[in-house]
Amino acid sequence: MDPFTRTFISEKGKSVYITAKEFDLLYFLYSYKGQVFTKEQLYDNVWGHLIF
């Protein structure tokens, strides 16, 4: 996973192309392996503060 190019390489060595926001979510979850987050925590940390 390369945050500068937003490239994700699978375990089989293939490039996986995902959207910028998908990458942000994946990178956030990867950075905090093993932790559990609420939906609100994910929204705040990945999308920024959202008002519904």
mmCIF file of N, CA and C in Angstrom:
data_model
loop_
_atom_site.group_PDB
_atom_site.id
_atom_site.type_symbol
_atom_site.label_atom_id
_atom_site.label_comp_id
_atom_site.label_asym_id
_atom_site.label_seq_id
_atom_site.Cartn_x
_atom_site.Cartn_y
_atom_site.Cartn_z
ATOM 1 N N MET A 1 0.848 -1.161 0.000
ATOM 2 C CA MET A 1 0.000 0.000 0.000
ATOM 3 C C MET A 1 0.897 1.227 0.000
ATOM 4 N N ASP A 2 0.712 2.077 -0.982
ATOM 5 C CA ASP A 2 1.526 3.280 -1.100
ATOM 6 C C ASP A 2 0.620 4.509 -1.015
ATOM 7 N N PRO A 3 0.663 5.244 0.100
ATOM 8 C CA PRO A 3 -0.230 6.395 0.256
ATOM 9 C C PRO A 3 0.079 7.552 -0.694
ATOM 10 N N PHE A 4 1.277 7.595 -1.246
ATOM 11 C CA PHE A 4 1.626 8.693 -2.141
ATOM 12 C C PHE A 4 1.037 8.501 -3.531
ATOM 13 N N THR A 5 1.033 7.282 -4.022
ATOM 14 C CA THR A 5 0.463 7.011 -5.348
ATOM 15 C C THR A 5 -0.935 6.420 -5.251
ATOM 16 N N ARG A 6 -1.370 6.135 -4.021
ATOM 17 C CA ARG A 6 -2.679 5.513 -3.764
ATOM 18 C C ARG A 6 -2.820 4.208 -4.539
ATOM 19 N N THR A 7 -1.746 3.435 -4.488
ATOM 20 C CA THR A 7 -1.717 2.135 -5.140
ATOM 21 C C THR A 7 -1.810 1.055 -4.091
ATOM 22 N N PHE A 8 -2.604 0.044 -4.388
ATOM 23 C CA PHE A 8 -2.758 -1.093 -3.488
ATOM 24 C C PHE A 8 -2.369 -2.345 -4.257
ATOM 25 N N ILE A 9 -1.444 -3.128 -3.715
ATOM 26 C CA ILE A 9 -0.998 -4.368 -4.348
ATOM 27 C C ILE A 9 -1.566 -5.538 -3.552
ATOM 28 N N SER A 10 -2.265 -6.450 -4.238
ATOM 29 C CA SER A 10 -2.868 -7.602 -3.555
ATOM 30 C C SER A 10 -1.782 -8.582 -3.124
ATOM 31 N N GLU A 11 -2.195 -9.577 -2.343
ATOM 32 C CA GLU A 11 -1.242 -10.594 -1.880
ATOM 33 C C GLU A 11 -0.644 -11.372 -3.048
ATOM 34 N N LYS A 12 -1.351 -11.419 -4.154
ATOM 35 C CA LYS A 12 -0.857 -12.134 -5.337
ATOM 36 C C LYS A 12 0.012 -11.253 -6.230
ATOM 37 N N GLY A 13 0.244 -10.012 -5.792
ATOM 38 C CA GLY A 13 1.120 -9.118 -6.529
ATOM 39 C C GLY A 13 0.445 -8.319 -7.623
ATOM 40 N N LYS A 14 -0.880 -8.335 -7.679
ATOM 41 C CA LYS A 14 -1.608 -7.593 -8.707
ATOM 42 C C LYS A 14 -2.020 -6.229 -8.171
ATOM 43 N N SER A 15 -1.961 -5.226 -9.043
ATOM 44 C CA SER A 15 -2.427 -3.896 -8.676
ATOM 45 C C SER A 15 -3.941 -3.892 -8.620
ATOM 46 N N VAL A 16 -4.459 -3.329 -7.553
ATOM 47 C CA VAL A 16 -5.902 -3.215 -7.396
ATOM 48 C C VAL A 16 -6.240 -1.734 -7.484
ATOM 49 N N TYR A 17 -7.072 -1.382 -8.438
ATOM 50 C CA TYR A 17 -7.429 0.011 -8.638
ATOM 51 C C TYR A 17 -8.734 0.309 -7.904
ATOM 52 N N ILE A 18 -8.666 1.260 -6.982
ATOM 53 C CA ILE A 18 -9.826 1.642 -6.194
ATOM 54 C C ILE A 18 -9.925 3.169 -6.201
ATOM 55 N N THR A 19 -11.094 3.676 -5.830
ATOM 56 C CA THR A 19 -11.277 5.124 -5.799
ATOM 57 C C THR A 19 -10.453 5.730 -4.667
ATOM 58 N N ALA A 20 -10.298 7.033 -4.711
ATOM 59 C CA ALA A 20 -9.526 7.735 -3.686
ATOM 60 C C ALA A 20 -10.138 7.537 -2.304
ATOM 61 N N LYS A 21 -11.452 7.612 -2.203
ATOM 62 C CA LYS A 21 -12.100 7.468 -0.898
ATOM 63 C C LYS A 21 -12.010 6.024 -0.410
ATOM 64 N N GLU A 22 -12.103 5.057 -1.309
ATOM 65 C CA GLU A 22 -11.916 3.658 -0.926
ATOM 66 C C GLU A 22 -10.505 3.453 -0.382
ATOM 67 N N PHE A 23 -9.526 4.076 -1.025
ATOM 68 C CA PHE A 23 -8.156 3.976 -0.558
ATOM 69 C C PHE A 23 -8.015 4.607 0.821
ATOM 70 N N ASP A 24 -8.623 5.775 1.016
ATOM 71 C CA ASP A 24 -8.549 6.448 2.314
ATOM 72 C C ASP A 24 -9.115 5.560 3.421
ATOM 73 N N LEU A 25 -10.245 4.912 3.151
ATOM 74 C CA LEU A 25 -10.856 4.029 4.135
ATOM 75 C C LEU A 25 -9.960 2.821 4.409
ATOM 76 N N LEU A 26 -9.450 2.203 3.357
ATOM 77 C CA LEU A 26 -8.574 1.053 3.508
ATOM 78 C C LEU A 26 -7.309 1.427 4.274
ATOM 79 N N TYR A 27 -6.723 2.561 3.951
ATOM 80 C CA TYR A 27 -5.508 3.017 4.615
ATOM 81 C C TYR A 27 -5.768 3.292 6.100
ATOM 82 N N PHE A 28 -6.909 3.907 6.401
ATOM 83 C CA PHE A 28 -7.257 4.179 7.795
ATOM 84 C C PHE A 28 -7.382 2.882 8.579
ATOM 85 N N LEU A 29 -8.127 1.924 8.034
ATOM 86 C CA LEU A 29 -8.312 0.649 8.719
ATOM 87 C C LEU A 29 -6.986 -0.106 8.853
ATOM 88 N N TYR A 30 -6.148 -0.053 7.821
ATOM 89 C CA TYR A 30 -4.835 -0.707 7.851
ATOM 90 C C TYR A 30 -3.938 -0.074 8.924
ATOM 91 N N SER A 31 -4.054 1.229 9.092
ATOM 92 C CA SER A 31 -3.228 1.949 10.062
ATOM 93 C C SER A 31 -3.584 1.605 11.496
ATOM 94 N N TYR A 32 -4.805 1.138 11.713
ATOM 95 C CA TYR A 32 -5.277 0.804 13.055
ATOM 96 C C TYR A 32 -5.758 -0.644 13.100
ATOM 97 N N LYS A 33 -4.887 -1.540 12.648
ATOM 98 C CA LYS A 33 -5.225 -2.975 12.611
ATOM 99 C C LYS A 33 -5.716 -3.457 13.970
ATOM 100 N N GLY A 34 -6.785 -4.252 13.934
ATOM 101 C CA GLY A 34 -7.291 -4.866 15.145
ATOM 102 C C GLY A 34 -8.248 -4.013 15.955
ATOM 103 N N GLN A 35 -8.361 -2.733 15.613
ATOM 104 C CA GLN A 35 -9.279 -1.865 16.345
ATOM 105 C C GLN A 35 -10.654 -1.893 15.696
ATOM 106 N N VAL A 36 -11.661 -1.705 16.510
ATOM 107 C CA VAL A 36 -13.033 -1.660 16.027
ATOM 108 C C VAL A 36 -13.507 -0.216 16.094
ATOM 109 N N PHE A 37 -14.168 0.247 15.032
ATOM 110 C CA PHE A 37 -14.644 1.622 14.964
ATOM 111 C C PHE A 37 -16.143 1.645 14.727
ATOM 112 N N THR A 38 -16.779 2.672 15.251
ATOM 113 C CA THR A 38 -18.191 2.863 14.955
ATOM 114 C C THR A 38 -18.299 3.511 13.583
ATOM 115 N N LYS A 39 -19.484 3.478 13.061
ATOM 116 C CA LYS A 39 -19.756 4.115 11.772
ATOM 117 C C LYS A 39 -19.411 5.607 11.847
ATOM 118 N N GLU A 40 -19.756 6.240 12.957
ATOM 119 C CA GLU A 40 -19.499 7.664 13.131
ATOM 120 C C GLU A 40 -18.001 7.965 13.163
ATOM 121 N N GLN A 41 -17.225 7.094 13.807
ATOM 122 C CA GLN A 41 -15.772 7.288 13.854
ATOM 123 C C GLN A 41 -15.169 7.183 12.457
ATOM 124 N N LEU A 42 -15.660 6.249 11.658
ATOM 125 C CA LEU A 42 -15.165 6.124 10.286
ATOM 126 C C LEU A 42 -15.517 7.359 9.472
ATOM 127 N N TYR A 43 -16.754 7.820 9.593
ATOM 128 C CA TYR A 43 -17.159 9.034 8.871
ATOM 129 C C TYR A 43 -16.276 10.213 9.247
ATOM 130 N N ASP A 44 -16.058 10.409 10.544
ATOM 131 C CA ASP A 44 -15.254 11.540 11.006
ATOM 132 C C ASP A 44 -13.813 11.459 10.531
ATOM 133 N N ASN A 45 -13.227 10.264 10.589
ATOM 134 C CA ASN A 45 -11.807 10.116 10.259
ATOM 135 C C ASN A 45 -11.522 10.011 8.769
ATOM 136 N N VAL A 46 -12.440 9.511 8.004
ATOM 137 C CA VAL A 46 -12.187 9.322 6.568
ATOM 138 C C VAL A 46 -12.832 10.432 5.735
ATOM 139 N N TRP A 47 -14.073 10.785 6.053
ATOM 140 C CA TRP A 47 -14.789 11.781 5.270
ATOM 141 C C TRP A 47 -14.756 13.151 5.903
ATOM 142 N N GLY A 48 -14.331 13.237 7.150
ATOM 143 C CA GLY A 48 -14.396 14.490 7.873
ATOM 144 C C GLY A 48 -15.750 14.606 8.549
ATOM 145 N N HIS A 49 -15.953 15.638 9.286
ATOM 146 C CA HIS A 49 -17.201 15.782 10.044
ATOM 147 C C HIS A 49 -18.378 15.978 9.075
ATOM 148 N N LEU A 50 -19.357 15.088 9.165
ATOM 149 C CA LEU A 50 -20.542 15.172 8.322
ATOM 150 C C LEU A 50 -21.764 15.402 9.191
ATOM 151 N N ILE A 51 -22.657 16.190 8.690
ATOM 152 C CA ILE A 51 -23.915 16.434 9.396
ATOM 153 C C ILE A 51 -25.012 15.768 8.590
ATOM 154 N N PHE A 52 -25.798 14.931 9.256
ATOM 155 C CA PHE A 52 -26.882 14.226 8.568
ATOM 156 C C PHE A 52 -28.183 14.930 8.793
#
